[in-house]
Amino acid sequence: PANPSAAPPRLPFSRVTQEDLSFFRALLPGRTITDPDLLKSSNVDWLKTVQGSSDVLLRPKTTEGVSQILRYCNERNLAVCPQGGNTGLVGGSVPVFDEIILSTSLMNQVFAFDNISGILTCQAGCVLENLSHYLEERDFIMPLDLGAKGSCHIGGNVSTNAGGLRLLRYGSLRGTVLGLEVVLADGHVLNCLATLRKDNTGYDLKQLFIGSEGTLGVITAVSILCPRKPKAVNVAFLGCSSFQQLLETFQCCRGMLGEILSAFEFLDASCMNLLEKHLKLTNPITECPFYIVIETAGSNATHDEEKLHQFLEEVMTSSLVTDGTVATEATKIKALWSLRERVTEALTHEGYTYKYDISLPVEKIYDLVQDMRRHLGGMAKNVVGYGHVGDGNLHLNITSPSKDFDLLAAIEPYVYEWTSQWKGSISAEHGLGLKKRNYIYYSKPSEAVALMGSIKAMLDPKGILNPYKTLPDNIN
Ligand code: FAD
Ligand code: MLT
Ligand code: ZN
């Protein structure tokens, strides 16, 4: 297609027949959904930009159920779209045509938690926030946190290798996920659900499934290493008058807060305007071009507060920071975090959002936003920047009142060329899904993409698992 983000033609998969429905109904009585009204929300993505037309939603409760579904679909050549909380931002979690939706929403059991090792083992459909609550009652926390926590599933997090707000401190899921149980395309169950921190017995197969966006297998269970709940948490919300000052604040913060730093996030003034306009949130400090959210998490409140105050004094007296406020109490902490976490939601009120999730050398991240503003001139309604400074991950978002192909043509491939020129990644944490699959070559050499294609062909020879996603339409 002329637009590389658009859907390719439907591949020659079988279509669901009455006989297929009878099989599914016998296997999943009451959990084979065909009512068009009930299917609506599963056919459209969170951003409401990708719309499928599936007639069947399956809600298994067990690994055995998933295995039987896939064995049957593979034999019948029926395409399947695995779906967790459907909060993905790249059009990966919804069908493109009539793929069967396989939802993990009823796979929500915690199997075990070891409060000595901190290792949690659970089904893939557990909602991230529910897991967080479960762990907090036991004095632990999840190693990841993100704005979509109330809806996203741990299986979806692992399938996208979600980064989020705590990656700076606890690292990526590639380190914290210790084991996975996965059902392969032909229904075989791959049990790699280890609960060991160290295990060098051969290839680390679970890594293949982390970040593979449902194209290589369906994750049915996860074991994950969880940190202790910090005794003291502080959040500072600061303002800077330039991005250079924000970067210097980051450098200073790393040096002075060291081991207690758990997040360093930013949003620009345009994001703040949208939070105020659409969500009626209040800016707690004086207006400025850039805002920072810093979180500390440690084991000694007095020690942490002392460190934080020394740091704040330093950045204020050196005028790196123009204004700021600090919270130590849970409701105020939550309110400050909302200013960062709810930018995504605020943007949806502006119309159509073009989302870019870019890794770059950290000192370059805001140059892209400024350059894009110059490049687009008056074509876009908003060009905003926010993201995970600590991880060198920019979220560049561009809005227009409705989908605008001229605007899209002005943004892409310009944004990807820009990123590639600085050896960045065109998908830092959201994945490629449907929207970005054909841009993979901006970040990966063709040999690597070809090998990905071979792995896909080996694990899913008929290509039934999440077709049209992640890999480009034509592998060079
Ligand atoms: P879905 O959206 O349902 O699916 C995502 C992909 O994984 C799809 O390709 C799907 O086919 C596949 N999949 C889902 N479950 C399985 C499974 N069990 N087995 C195999 N494949 C599966 N992402 C970040 O990285 N960092 C953030 O800070 C962040 N914040 C967000 C904030 C908001 C408000 C929103 C809406 C999204 C945010 N995201 C963020 C996007 C992120 O990808 C998702 O929120 C989350 O990781 C996806 O989980 P999910 O259960 O909703 O998966
Ligand atoms: C975030 O960091 O807020 C998320 O990745 C969502 C987004 O990019 O909008
Ligand atoms: Zn993010």
PDB file of N, CA, C and O and ligand atoms in Angstrom, residues 163-165 265 340 357 386-388 393 395 429-430, ligand 3:
ATOM      1  N   GLY A 163       7.895  -0.762  28.903  1.00  0.00           N
ATOM      2  CA  GLY A 163       8.927  -0.130  29.730  1.00  0.00           C
ATOM      3  C   GLY A 163       8.293   0.549  30.934  1.00  0.00           C
ATOM      4  O   GLY A 163       8.286   0.024  32.036  1.00  0.00           O
ATOM      5  N   GLY A 164       7.751   1.725  30.709  1.00  0.00           N
ATOM      6  CA  GLY A 164       7.009   2.397  31.765  1.00  0.00           C
ATOM      7  C   GLY A 164       7.849   3.285  32.645  1.00  0.00           C
ATOM      8  O   GLY A 164       8.954   3.712  32.286  1.00  0.00           O
ATOM      9  N   LEU A 165       7.305   3.542  33.844  1.00  0.00           N
ATOM     10  CA  LEU A 165       7.792   4.629  34.689  1.00  0.00           C
ATOM     11  C   LEU A 165       8.889   4.226  35.671  1.00  0.00           C
ATOM     12  O   LEU A 165       9.504   5.073  36.301  1.00  0.00           O
ATOM     13  N   GLU A 265      11.074  11.643  34.764  1.00  0.00           N
ATOM     14  CA  GLU A 265      10.168  11.753  33.628  1.00  0.00           C
ATOM     15  C   GLU A 265       9.973  13.215  33.264  1.00  0.00           C
ATOM     16  O   GLU A 265      10.185  14.095  34.105  1.00  0.00           O
ATOM     17  N   ARG A 340       1.864  13.423  34.740  1.00  0.00           N
ATOM     18  CA  ARG A 340       2.671  12.738  33.731  1.00  0.00           C
ATOM     19  C   ARG A 340       1.894  11.590  33.092  1.00  0.00           C
ATOM     20  O   ARG A 340       1.855  11.439  31.882  1.00  0.00           O
ATOM     21  N   ASP A 357       7.329   6.843  19.390  1.00  0.00           N
ATOM     22  CA  ASP A 357       7.918   6.342  20.635  1.00  0.00           C
ATOM     23  C   ASP A 357       9.370   6.017  20.316  1.00  0.00           C
ATOM     24  O   ASP A 357       9.676   4.949  19.823  1.00  0.00           O
ATOM     25  N   TYR A 386       6.949  14.333  25.583  1.00  0.00           N
ATOM     26  CA  TYR A 386       6.993  13.891  26.980  1.00  0.00           C
ATOM     27  C   TYR A 386       7.713  12.554  26.978  1.00  0.00           C
ATOM     28  O   TYR A 386       8.041  12.044  25.913  1.00  0.00           O
ATOM     29  N   GLY A 387       7.964  12.011  28.134  1.00  0.00           N
ATOM     30  CA  GLY A 387       8.573  10.687  28.122  1.00  0.00           C
ATOM     31  C   GLY A 387       9.530  10.398  29.243  1.00  0.00           C
ATOM     32  O   GLY A 387       9.548  11.077  30.269  1.00  0.00           O
ATOM     33  N   HIS A 388      10.305   9.359  28.991  1.00  0.00           N
ATOM     34  CA  HIS A 388      11.143   8.753  30.004  1.00  0.00           C
ATOM     35  C   HIS A 388      12.584   9.227  29.792  1.00  0.00           C
ATOM     36  O   HIS A 388      13.380   8.536  29.145  1.00  0.00           O
ATOM     37  N   ASN A 393      14.064   7.951  26.170  1.00  0.00           N
ATOM     38  CA  ASN A 393      12.860   7.574  25.404  1.00  0.00           C
ATOM     39  C   ASN A 393      11.891   8.751  25.321  1.00  0.00           C
ATOM     40  O   ASN A 393      11.297   9.159  26.312  1.00  0.00           O
ATOM     41  N   HIS A 395       8.428  10.475  23.812  1.00  0.00           N
ATOM     42  CA  HIS A 395       7.128  10.300  23.169  1.00  0.00           C
ATOM     43  C   HIS A 395       6.813  11.600  22.443  1.00  0.00           C
ATOM     44  O   HIS A 395       6.480  12.615  23.081  1.00  0.00           O
ATOM     45  N   GLU A 429       9.463   1.327  23.205  1.00  0.00           N
ATOM     46  CA  GLU A 429       8.774   0.466  24.183  1.00  0.00           C
ATOM     47  C   GLU A 429       7.382   0.020  23.768  1.00  0.00           C
ATOM     48  O   GLU A 429       6.808  -0.843  24.415  1.00  0.00           O
ATOM     49  N   HIS A 430       6.806   0.573  22.718  1.00  0.00           N
ATOM     50  CA  HIS A 430       5.431   0.208  22.371  1.00  0.00           C
ATOM     51  C   HIS A 430       5.326  -0.955  21.396  1.00  0.00           C
ATOM     52  O   HIS A 430       4.267  -1.553  21.267  1.00  0.00           O
TER      53      HIS A 430
HETATM   54 ZN    ZN B   3       6.094   5.586  27.739  1.00  0.00          ZN
END
